[in-house]
Amino acid sequence: MRSIRRRLVVGLLITLLVALLLAGIAIFRQARTEANALFDFQLQQMALSLPAEPFSSVPGDHNDAAGLVIQIWSRNGVELYYSHPRTPLPPRAELGFTTVQTPAGDWRVYAALVGDNVVQLAQPMVIRDSLAVSMALRTLLPLVVAMPLLALLVWIVVGRGLQPLRRVTKALDARAPGALEALPEAGLPDEVRPLVRALNSLLGRLDEALVQQKAFVADAAHELRTPLAALQLQVQLLDRAHTETERAEAMRDLRDGVRRASHMVAQLLTLARQEPDVARAATAFVEVPLAPLLHDVVAHHAALAVARGIDLGLDAPEALAAISRVRGDANALQTLFGNLVDNALKYTPRGGHVDVRLVAATPAPVVEIEDNGPGIAPAERERVFDRFFRGGAASADGGAQGHAAPPSGAQTPDHKGDTDDTDDTDDTDDTDDTNAPRAQGSGLGLAIVRNIAQTHGARVELFDARSGQGLRVRVSFGGAASTPPPVL
């Protein structure tokens, strides 16, 4: 039975029937008590109305239609009268009221001295019980007869009580797909208001998610125009090439453009997969030791660091490594630290260093990635986590360089917010010249880092390097020790 209305009606009717049954039992007991008192008084009065003088027999027929049995003895114990000799009653009288158990059932007996005689009157208890049952049934009969009417009234009342739910349902059904405004709470019952508040909270989250999705799609479409326009231009240059040298150069540029466009698409997919709500719903978190994971990240980037002439190292003391564990997705965490290490290598000059440190394990692990590159201006350290943001790398004295948008079709040097994916190491061919621009970035790397951190309950902060020049990125797993909450 899935209908709330039917459940309520059936439940109320069952409750009413149980109440009627209990009331019937109580009425029966009360009626039996009153009947006993009435019949006891009747027995007492009938005993007192019998003759008080001695006699040898009681003339006339004294058989009682209500089952009353009369016995009379003289003071000497001689039986003078017995109205129903076959009734198995005690042969001796006990003065006062008693209840006697016989093979024929229970009897209520009253004995008294009336003049020179001993009088005993008895009445079967079944007569009294029958009268009590009859009284209880007559009392409950109107309620039993009225049960169908009560069921109809309960059905109507419950239906009226569920009207607010129907209004909320109709309001939701009548809405357009994009109408995510909050439902009004005025006039709603206290039981319905929490449901409407939960729906409004869900609608608010959906509205925010749709706004972010629209902005993401719009930004992605805008950002893809540049590499696609560049590809179109490179294809035209390839068509116009007249010599093998020109054709080879145009083919190399086209291949680089395809790689950059493919990298941006891969970053977009990674960012979509690492949205916090999506990642929580799709990922089963397990306990991940951080030290081996950081070792793998550093080993993966070792060849790139050697090619660029950068000292890449890992500092993970054994005492911290043994207890540094978080609950999360190992692949996502590897992407997080891989993007940060790749970003540091990209902007660290030849001869510089990038240090990965495990600096704390209690109450939760803390990891730092530090380089001696140009750093990021303090004013841009929050914005670099935005999607497609390309800020200016800070100079050695902390000043921010310009980050004006390039003309359409131009390729922009990557900045601190534009990390390449850890799996993309094809941009090592431009690292021999320290002053050469790095490979084109997508502006999504640190956005991916932020989403992965949020999914794992971690916090990412940017500071100046301890030496004063460069950038220090701190990842603090303040809430990663607990399992992420489920999604409804």
PDB file of C-alpha atoms in Angstrom, residues 142-414:
ATOM      1  CA  PRO A 142     -24.050   2.480  17.691  1.00  0.00           C
ATOM      2  CA  LEU A 143     -20.310   3.014  17.281  1.00  0.00           C
ATOM      3  CA  VAL A 144     -19.913  -0.212  15.299  1.00  0.00           C
ATOM      4  CA  VAL A 145     -22.820   0.741  13.042  1.00  0.00           C
ATOM      5  CA  ALA A 146     -21.259   4.183  12.548  1.00  0.00           C
ATOM      6  CA  MET A 147     -17.886   2.744  11.458  1.00  0.00           C
ATOM      7  CA  PRO A 148     -18.525   3.177   7.702  1.00  0.00           C
ATOM      8  CA  LEU A 149     -19.514   6.779   8.282  1.00  0.00           C
ATOM      9  CA  LEU A 150     -16.415   7.295  10.420  1.00  0.00           C
ATOM     10  CA  ALA A 151     -14.264   5.754   7.680  1.00  0.00           C
ATOM     11  CA  LEU A 152     -15.755   8.191   5.145  1.00  0.00           C
ATOM     12  CA  LEU A 153     -15.186  11.149   7.462  1.00  0.00           C
ATOM     13  CA  VAL A 154     -11.590  10.055   8.121  1.00  0.00           C
ATOM     14  CA  TRP A 155     -11.005   9.695   4.364  1.00  0.00           C
ATOM     15  CA  ILE A 156     -12.290  13.219   3.760  1.00  0.00           C
ATOM     16  CA  VAL A 157     -10.348  14.744   6.664  1.00  0.00           C
ATOM     17  CA  VAL A 158      -7.099  13.037   5.653  1.00  0.00           C
ATOM     18  CA  GLY A 159      -7.606  14.164   2.069  1.00  0.00           C
ATOM     19  CA  ARG A 160      -8.044  17.757   3.189  1.00  0.00           C
ATOM     20  CA  GLY A 161      -4.964  17.430   5.360  1.00  0.00           C
ATOM     21  CA  LEU A 162      -2.916  16.315   2.344  1.00  0.00           C
ATOM     22  CA  GLN A 163      -4.038  19.243   0.199  1.00  0.00           C
ATOM     23  CA  PRO A 164      -0.818  21.234   0.868  1.00  0.00           C
ATOM     24  CA  LEU A 165       1.221  18.371  -0.578  1.00  0.00           C
ATOM     25  CA  ARG A 166      -0.964  18.378  -3.673  1.00  0.00           C
ATOM     26  CA  ARG A 167      -0.484  22.128  -4.042  1.00  0.00           C
ATOM     27  CA  VAL A 168       3.284  21.721  -3.819  1.00  0.00           C
ATOM     28  CA  THR A 169       3.145  18.880  -6.379  1.00  0.00           C
ATOM     29  CA  LYS A 170       1.056  20.954  -8.791  1.00  0.00           C
ATOM     30  CA  ALA A 171       3.379  23.924  -8.359  1.00  0.00           C
ATOM     31  CA  LEU A 172       6.375  21.754  -9.251  1.00  0.00           C
ATOM     32  CA  ASP A 173       4.597  20.087 -12.189  1.00  0.00           C
ATOM     33  CA  ALA A 174       3.588  23.453 -13.629  1.00  0.00           C
ATOM     34  CA  ARG A 175       7.135  24.808 -13.637  1.00  0.00           C
ATOM     35  CA  ALA A 176       9.269  25.127 -16.721  1.00  0.00           C
ATOM     36  CA  PRO A 177      12.559  23.160 -16.753  1.00  0.00           C
ATOM     37  CA  GLY A 178      14.617  26.258 -16.060  1.00  0.00           C
ATOM     38  CA  ALA A 179      12.373  27.708 -13.336  1.00  0.00           C
ATOM     39  CA  LEU A 180      14.304  27.031 -10.136  1.00  0.00           C
ATOM     40  CA  GLU A 181      12.882  29.759  -7.926  1.00  0.00           C
ATOM     41  CA  ALA A 182      12.117  28.859  -4.332  1.00  0.00           C
ATOM     42  CA  LEU A 183       8.641  27.599  -3.507  1.00  0.00           C
ATOM     43  CA  PRO A 184       6.593  29.847  -1.198  1.00  0.00           C
ATOM     44  CA  GLU A 185       6.335  28.632   2.403  1.00  0.00           C
ATOM     45  CA  ALA A 186       3.508  30.912   3.537  1.00  0.00           C
ATOM     46  CA  GLY A 187       0.378  29.127   4.703  1.00  0.00           C
ATOM     47  CA  LEU A 188       1.955  25.664   4.762  1.00  0.00           C
ATOM     48  CA  PRO A 189       1.484  23.322   7.732  1.00  0.00           C
ATOM     49  CA  ASP A 190       4.395  22.712  10.057  1.00  0.00           C
ATOM     50  CA  GLU A 191       4.734  19.117   8.753  1.00  0.00           C
ATOM     51  CA  VAL A 192       5.018  20.234   5.102  1.00  0.00           C
ATOM     52  CA  ARG A 193       7.279  23.237   5.633  1.00  0.00           C
ATOM     53  CA  PRO A 194      10.493  21.164   6.212  1.00  0.00           C
ATOM     54  CA  LEU A 195       9.846  19.305   2.944  1.00  0.00           C
ATOM     55  CA  VAL A 196       9.414  22.586   1.058  1.00  0.00           C
ATOM     56  CA  ARG A 197      12.566  23.976   2.663  1.00  0.00           C
ATOM     57  CA  ALA A 198      14.502  20.894   1.570  1.00  0.00           C
ATOM     58  CA  LEU A 199      13.115  21.270  -1.956  1.00  0.00           C
ATOM     59  CA  ASN A 200      14.065  24.946  -1.982  1.00  0.00           C
ATOM     60  CA  SER A 201      17.567  24.047  -0.840  1.00  0.00           C
ATOM     61  CA  LEU A 202      17.806  21.473  -3.622  1.00  0.00           C
ATOM     62  CA  LEU A 203      16.458  23.970  -6.162  1.00  0.00           C
ATOM     63  CA  GLY A 204      19.046  26.488  -5.002  1.00  0.00           C
ATOM     64  CA  ARG A 205      21.856  23.986  -5.451  1.00  0.00           C
ATOM     65  CA  LEU A 206      20.526  22.991  -8.861  1.00  0.00           C
ATOM     66  CA  ASP A 207      20.316  26.641  -9.878  1.00  0.00           C
ATOM     67  CA  GLU A 208      23.889  27.219  -8.766  1.00  0.00           C
ATOM     68  CA  ALA A 209      25.044  24.086 -10.578  1.00  0.00           C
ATOM     69  CA  LEU A 210      23.245  25.116 -13.774  1.00  0.00           C
ATOM     70  CA  VAL A 211      24.737  28.611 -13.593  1.00  0.00           C
ATOM     71  CA  GLN A 212      28.191  27.116 -13.146  1.00  0.00           C
ATOM     72  CA  GLN A 213      27.585  24.660 -15.964  1.00  0.00           C
ATOM     73  CA  LYS A 214      26.428  27.388 -18.315  1.00  0.00           C
ATOM     74  CA  ALA A 215      29.407  29.521 -17.398  1.00  0.00           C
ATOM     75  CA  PHE A 216      31.715  26.548 -17.850  1.00  0.00           C
ATOM     76  CA  VAL A 217      30.284  25.715 -21.275  1.00  0.00           C
ATOM     77  CA  ALA A 218      30.442  29.349 -22.342  1.00  0.00           C
ATOM     78  CA  ASP A 219      34.029  29.719 -21.119  1.00  0.00           C
ATOM     79  CA  ALA A 220      35.048  26.418 -22.711  1.00  0.00           C
ATOM     80  CA  ALA A 221      33.512  27.403 -26.034  1.00  0.00           C
ATOM     81  CA  HIS A 222      35.244  30.766 -25.873  1.00  0.00           C
ATOM     82  CA  GLU A 223      38.594  29.258 -24.952  1.00  0.00           C
ATOM     83  CA  LEU A 224      38.391  26.596 -27.659  1.00  0.00           C
ATOM     84  CA  ARG A 225      37.953  29.256 -30.317  1.00  0.00           C
ATOM     85  CA  THR A 226      41.616  30.251 -30.043  1.00  0.00           C
ATOM     86  CA  PRO A 227      43.217  26.831 -30.644  1.00  0.00           C
ATOM     87  CA  LEU A 228      40.638  25.956 -33.297  1.00  0.00           C
ATOM     88  CA  ALA A 229      41.267  29.242 -35.099  1.00  0.00           C
ATOM     89  CA  ALA A 230      45.000  28.548 -34.855  1.00  0.00           C
ATOM     90  CA  LEU A 231      44.472  25.054 -36.290  1.00  0.00           C
ATOM     91  CA  GLN A 232      42.512  26.490 -39.174  1.00  0.00           C
ATOM     92  CA  LEU A 233      45.281  28.988 -39.859  1.00  0.00           C
ATOM     93  CA  GLN A 234      47.950  26.270 -39.669  1.00  0.00           C
ATOM     94  CA  VAL A 235      45.986  24.093 -42.099  1.00  0.00           C
ATOM     95  CA  GLN A 236      45.846  27.020 -44.507  1.00  0.00           C
ATOM     96  CA  LEU A 237      49.587  27.562 -44.130  1.00  0.00           C
ATOM     97  CA  LEU A 238      50.147  23.871 -44.822  1.00  0.00           C
ATOM     98  CA  ASP A 239      48.058  24.110 -47.994  1.00  0.00           C
ATOM     99  CA  ARG A 240      50.025  27.148 -49.137  1.00  0.00           C
ATOM    100  CA  ALA A 241      53.438  25.649 -48.433  1.00  0.00           C
ATOM    101  CA  HIS A 242      55.513  25.407 -51.629  1.00  0.00           C
ATOM    102  CA  THR A 243      58.683  23.806 -50.345  1.00  0.00           C
ATOM    103  CA  GLU A 244      59.417  20.774 -48.211  1.00  0.00           C
ATOM    104  CA  THR A 245      60.884  23.019 -45.505  1.00  0.00           C
ATOM    105  CA  GLU A 246      57.778  25.180 -45.342  1.00  0.00           C
ATOM    106  CA  ARG A 247      55.567  22.102 -45.394  1.00  0.00           C
ATOM    107  CA  ALA A 248      57.541  20.427 -42.580  1.00  0.00           C
ATOM    108  CA  GLU A 249      57.414  23.600 -40.471  1.00  0.00           C
ATOM    109  CA  ALA A 250      53.681  23.991 -41.082  1.00  0.00           C
ATOM    110  CA  MET A 251      53.125  20.309 -40.221  1.00  0.00           C
ATOM    111  CA  ARG A 252      55.082  20.725 -36.978  1.00  0.00           C
ATOM    112  CA  ASP A 253      53.027  23.767 -36.032  1.00  0.00           C
ATOM    113  CA  LEU A 254      49.831  21.899 -36.917  1.00  0.00           C
ATOM    114  CA  ARG A 255      50.897  18.938 -34.793  1.00  0.00           C
ATOM    115  CA  ASP A 256      51.641  21.229 -31.842  1.00  0.00           C
ATOM    116  CA  GLY A 257      48.287  22.936 -32.278  1.00  0.00           C
ATOM    117  CA  VAL A 258      46.463  19.598 -32.305  1.00  0.00           C
ATOM    118  CA  ARG A 259      48.349  18.556 -29.179  1.00  0.00           C
ATOM    119  CA  ARG A 260      47.408  21.775 -27.392  1.00  0.00           C
ATOM    120  CA  ALA A 261      43.741  21.442 -28.402  1.00  0.00           C
ATOM    121  CA  SER A 262      43.715  17.803 -27.333  1.00  0.00           C
ATOM    122  CA  HIS A 263      45.312  18.759 -24.037  1.00  0.00           C
ATOM    123  CA  MET A 264      42.639  21.390 -23.383  1.00  0.00           C
ATOM    124  CA  VAL A 265      39.863  18.896 -24.125  1.00  0.00           C
ATOM    125  CA  ALA A 266      41.504  16.378 -21.789  1.00  0.00           C
ATOM    126  CA  GLN A 267      41.719  19.036 -19.085  1.00  0.00           C
ATOM    127  CA  LEU A 268      38.047  19.872 -19.577  1.00  0.00           C
ATOM    128  CA  LEU A 269      37.120  16.209 -19.130  1.00  0.00           C
ATOM    129  CA  THR A 270      39.326  15.939 -16.056  1.00  0.00           C
ATOM    130  CA  LEU A 271      37.754  19.049 -14.571  1.00  0.00           C
ATOM    131  CA  ALA A 272      34.245  17.692 -15.237  1.00  0.00           C
ATOM    132  CA  ARG A 273      35.141  14.376 -13.551  1.00  0.00           C
ATOM    133  CA  GLN A 274      36.656  16.143 -10.555  1.00  0.00           C
ATOM    134  CA  GLU A 275      33.697  18.390  -9.769  1.00  0.00           C
ATOM    135  CA  PRO A 276      33.243  17.837  -6.001  1.00  0.00           C
ATOM    136  CA  ASP A 277      29.645  16.562  -6.133  1.00  0.00           C
ATOM    137  CA  VAL A 278      30.324  14.291  -9.098  1.00  0.00           C
ATOM    138  CA  ALA A 279      33.509  12.909  -7.563  1.00  0.00           C
ATOM    139  CA  ARG A 280      31.851  12.192  -4.208  1.00  0.00           C
ATOM    140  CA  ALA A 281      29.015  10.317  -5.887  1.00  0.00           C
ATOM    141  CA  ALA A 282      31.182   8.286  -8.260  1.00  0.00           C
ATOM    142  CA  THR A 283      34.224   7.474  -6.116  1.00  0.00           C
ATOM    143  CA  ALA A 284      34.605   4.945  -3.338  1.00  0.00           C
ATOM    144  CA  PHE A 285      37.166   6.442  -0.958  1.00  0.00           C
ATOM    145  CA  VAL A 286      39.836   4.218   0.546  1.00  0.00           C
ATOM    146  CA  GLU A 287      42.769   4.799   2.859  1.00  0.00           C
ATOM    147  CA  VAL A 288      45.702   6.160   0.833  1.00  0.00           C
ATOM    148  CA  PRO A 289      49.270   6.436   2.225  1.00  0.00           C
ATOM    149  CA  LEU A 290      50.666   9.770   1.053  1.00  0.00           C
ATOM    150  CA  ALA A 291      54.395   9.023   1.078  1.00  0.00           C
ATOM    151  CA  PRO A 292      54.342   6.330  -1.683  1.00  0.00           C
ATOM    152  CA  LEU A 293      51.952   8.467  -3.732  1.00  0.00           C
ATOM    153  CA  LEU A 294      54.251  11.521  -3.534  1.00  0.00           C
ATOM    154  CA  HIS A 295      57.221   9.306  -4.419  1.00  0.00           C
ATOM    155  CA  ASP A 296      55.394   8.135  -7.566  1.00  0.00           C
ATOM    156  CA  VAL A 297      54.560  11.731  -8.545  1.00  0.00           C
ATOM    157  CA  VAL A 298      58.174  12.844  -8.154  1.00  0.00           C
ATOM    158  CA  ALA A 299      59.453   9.795 -10.059  1.00  0.00           C
ATOM    159  CA  HIS A 300      56.957  10.479 -12.871  1.00  0.00           C
ATOM    160  CA  HIS A 301      58.305  14.037 -13.280  1.00  0.00           C
ATOM    161  CA  ALA A 302      61.980  13.200 -12.790  1.00  0.00           C
ATOM    162  CA  ALA A 303      62.764  12.973 -16.519  1.00  0.00           C
ATOM    163  CA  LEU A 304      61.058  16.316 -17.181  1.00  0.00           C
ATOM    164  CA  ALA A 305      63.018  17.937 -14.342  1.00  0.00           C
ATOM    165  CA  VAL A 306      66.315  16.564 -15.716  1.00  0.00           C
ATOM    166  CA  ALA A 307      65.476  17.796 -19.214  1.00  0.00           C
ATOM    167  CA  ARG A 308      64.834  21.285 -17.846  1.00  0.00           C
ATOM    168  CA  GLY A 309      67.871  21.271 -15.572  1.00  0.00           C
ATOM    169  CA  ILE A 310      65.823  21.522 -12.369  1.00  0.00           C
ATOM    170  CA  ASP A 311      66.562  19.822  -9.068  1.00  0.00           C
ATOM    171  CA  LEU A 312      63.365  17.946  -8.096  1.00  0.00           C
ATOM    172  CA  GLY A 313      63.360  16.271  -4.690  1.00  0.00           C
ATOM    173  CA  LEU A 314      61.103  14.665  -2.100  1.00  0.00           C
ATOM    174  CA  ASP A 315      61.424  15.203   1.646  1.00  0.00           C
ATOM    175  CA  ALA A 316      59.257  12.675   3.504  1.00  0.00           C
ATOM    176  CA  PRO A 317      60.716  11.723   6.927  1.00  0.00           C
ATOM    177  CA  GLU A 318      60.056   8.140   7.900  1.00  0.00           C
ATOM    178  CA  ALA A 319      58.313   9.156  11.127  1.00  0.00           C
ATOM    179  CA  LEU A 320      55.780  11.225   9.162  1.00  0.00           C
ATOM    180  CA  ALA A 321      55.539   8.881   6.186  1.00  0.00           C
ATOM    181  CA  ALA A 322      54.490   5.970   8.380  1.00  0.00           C
ATOM    182  CA  ILE A 323      51.404   7.756   9.718  1.00  0.00           C
ATOM    183  CA  SER A 324      50.467  10.096   6.840  1.00  0.00           C
ATOM    184  CA  ARG A 325      47.281   8.575   5.467  1.00  0.00           C
ATOM    185  CA  VAL A 326      44.079  10.083   4.102  1.00  0.00           C
ATOM    186  CA  ARG A 327      40.794   8.676   2.865  1.00  0.00           C
ATOM    187  CA  GLY A 328      40.360   9.437  -0.790  1.00  0.00           C
ATOM    188  CA  ASP A 329      40.887   8.447  -4.409  1.00  0.00           C
ATOM    189  CA  ALA A 330      44.539   7.678  -5.155  1.00  0.00           C
ATOM    190  CA  ASN A 331      44.258   8.582  -8.850  1.00  0.00           C
ATOM    191  CA  ALA A 332      42.650  11.943  -8.088  1.00  0.00           C
ATOM    192  CA  LEU A 333      45.278  12.736  -5.447  1.00  0.00           C
ATOM    193  CA  GLN A 334      48.026  11.836  -7.910  1.00  0.00           C
ATOM    194  CA  THR A 335      46.479  14.255 -10.399  1.00  0.00           C
ATOM    195  CA  LEU A 336      46.364  16.965  -7.719  1.00  0.00           C
ATOM    196  CA  PHE A 337      50.026  16.691  -6.733  1.00  0.00           C
ATOM    197  CA  GLY A 338      51.076  15.989 -10.330  1.00  0.00           C
ATOM    198  CA  ASN A 339      49.506  19.248 -11.524  1.00  0.00           C
ATOM    199  CA  LEU A 340      51.215  21.194  -8.741  1.00  0.00           C
ATOM    200  CA  VAL A 341      54.633  19.639  -9.450  1.00  0.00           C
ATOM    201  CA  ASP A 342      54.227  20.101 -13.196  1.00  0.00           C
ATOM    202  CA  ASN A 343      53.234  23.735 -12.629  1.00  0.00           C
ATOM    203  CA  ALA A 344      56.305  24.327 -10.466  1.00  0.00           C
ATOM    204  CA  LEU A 345      58.634  22.731 -13.034  1.00  0.00           C
ATOM    205  CA  LYS A 346      57.132  24.830 -15.799  1.00  0.00           C
ATOM    206  CA  TYR A 347      58.016  28.152 -14.152  1.00  0.00           C
ATOM    207  CA  THR A 348      61.218  27.286 -12.352  1.00  0.00           C
ATOM    208  CA  PRO A 349      64.263  28.522 -14.324  1.00  0.00           C
ATOM    209  CA  ARG A 350      67.092  26.208 -15.363  1.00  0.00           C
ATOM    210  CA  GLY A 351      69.299  25.479 -12.374  1.00  0.00           C
ATOM    211  CA  GLY A 352      66.442  26.022  -9.942  1.00  0.00           C
ATOM    212  CA  HIS A 353      64.836  23.573  -7.562  1.00  0.00           C
ATOM    213  CA  VAL A 354      61.388  22.162  -6.764  1.00  0.00           C
ATOM    214  CA  ASP A 355      60.928  20.558  -3.357  1.00  0.00           C
ATOM    215  CA  VAL A 356      58.034  18.312  -2.367  1.00  0.00           C
ATOM    216  CA  ARG A 357      57.758  18.033   1.419  1.00  0.00           C
ATOM    217  CA  LEU A 358      55.593  16.066   3.811  1.00  0.00           C
ATOM    218  CA  VAL A 359      55.656  18.543   6.698  1.00  0.00           C
ATOM    219  CA  ALA A 360      53.007  17.209   9.104  1.00  0.00           C
ATOM    220  CA  ALA A 361      50.925  14.135   9.803  1.00  0.00           C
ATOM    221  CA  THR A 362      48.856  15.081  12.874  1.00  0.00           C
ATOM    222  CA  PRO A 363      46.117  15.966  13.327  1.00  0.00           C
ATOM    223  CA  ALA A 364      46.017  15.613   9.527  1.00  0.00           C
ATOM    224  CA  PRO A 365      48.675  15.399   6.778  1.00  0.00           C
ATOM    225  CA  VAL A 366      50.127  18.570   5.232  1.00  0.00           C
ATOM    226  CA  VAL A 367      52.113  18.579   1.974  1.00  0.00           C
ATOM    227  CA  GLU A 368      54.048  21.515   0.508  1.00  0.00           C
ATOM    228  CA  ILE A 369      55.449  22.031  -3.004  1.00  0.00           C
ATOM    229  CA  GLU A 370      57.985  24.856  -3.159  1.00  0.00           C
ATOM    230  CA  ASP A 371      59.944  26.315  -6.096  1.00  0.00           C
ATOM    231  CA  ASN A 372      62.220  29.289  -6.696  1.00  0.00           C
ATOM    232  CA  GLY A 373      60.482  30.533  -9.815  1.00  0.00           C
ATOM    233  CA  PRO A 374      58.887  33.945 -10.371  1.00  0.00           C
ATOM    234  CA  GLY A 375      55.980  33.161  -7.990  1.00  0.00           C
ATOM    235  CA  ILE A 376      52.464  34.611  -8.115  1.00  0.00           C
ATOM    236  CA  ALA A 377      51.496  38.114  -7.078  1.00  0.00           C
ATOM    237  CA  PRO A 378      49.454  38.097  -3.823  1.00  0.00           C
ATOM    238  CA  ALA A 379      46.576  39.867  -5.570  1.00  0.00           C
ATOM    239  CA  GLU A 380      46.205  36.959  -8.007  1.00  0.00           C
ATOM    240  CA  ARG A 381      46.561  34.014  -5.597  1.00  0.00           C
ATOM    241  CA  GLU A 382      42.826  33.566  -5.226  1.00  0.00           C
ATOM    242  CA  ARG A 383      41.970  34.138  -8.860  1.00  0.00           C
ATOM    243  CA  VAL A 384      44.427  31.564 -10.212  1.00  0.00           C
ATOM    244  CA  PHE A 385      42.012  28.823  -9.056  1.00  0.00           C
ATOM    245  CA  ASP A 386      39.294  30.134 -11.376  1.00  0.00           C
ATOM    246  CA  ARG A 387      38.653  28.300 -14.608  1.00  0.00           C
ATOM    247  CA  PHE A 388      40.486  29.630 -17.658  1.00  0.00           C
ATOM    248  CA  PHE A 389      42.222  32.370 -15.646  1.00  0.00           C
ATOM    249  CA  ARG A 390      45.609  33.280 -17.057  1.00  0.00           C
ATOM    250  CA  GLY A 391      47.348  35.642 -14.732  1.00  0.00           C
ATOM    251  CA  GLY A 392      50.745  37.221 -15.044  1.00  0.00           C
ATOM    252  CA  ALA A 393      53.687  35.446 -13.378  1.00  0.00           C
ATOM    253  CA  ALA A 394      55.175  37.559 -10.633  1.00  0.00           C
ATOM    254  CA  SER A 395      58.630  38.893 -11.035  1.00  0.00           C
ATOM    255  CA  ALA A 396      61.415  38.313  -8.562  1.00  0.00           C
ATOM    256  CA  ASP A 397      60.523  41.433  -6.600  1.00  0.00           C
ATOM    257  CA  GLY A 398      56.893  40.332  -6.223  1.00  0.00           C
ATOM    258  CA  GLY A 399      55.390  42.636  -8.867  1.00  0.00           C
ATOM    259  CA  ALA A 400      52.814  41.159 -11.202  1.00  0.00           C
ATOM    260  CA  GLN A 401      53.373  41.209 -14.885  1.00  0.00           C
ATOM    261  CA  GLY A 402      50.572  42.169 -17.239  1.00  0.00           C
ATOM    262  CA  HIS A 403      48.016  39.550 -18.230  1.00  0.00           C
ATOM    263  CA  ALA A 404      46.065  41.215 -20.993  1.00  0.00           C
ATOM    264  CA  ALA A 405      44.108  38.936 -23.280  1.00  0.00           C
ATOM    265  CA  PRO A 406      45.915  38.014 -26.492  1.00  0.00           C
ATOM    266  CA  PRO A 407      44.482  38.798 -29.891  1.00  0.00           C
ATOM    267  CA  SER A 408      42.255  36.217 -31.511  1.00  0.00           C
ATOM    268  CA  GLY A 409      44.226  33.278 -32.848  1.00  0.00           C
ATOM    269  CA  ALA A 410      47.366  34.089 -30.885  1.00  0.00           C
ATOM    270  CA  GLN A 411      49.035  31.629 -28.524  1.00  0.00           C
ATOM    271  CA  THR A 412      49.489  32.846 -24.959  1.00  0.00           C
ATOM    272  CA  PRO A 413      52.415  31.822 -22.751  1.00  0.00           C
ATOM    273  CA  ASP A 414      51.220  29.722 -19.843  1.00  0.00           C
TER     274      ASP A 414
END
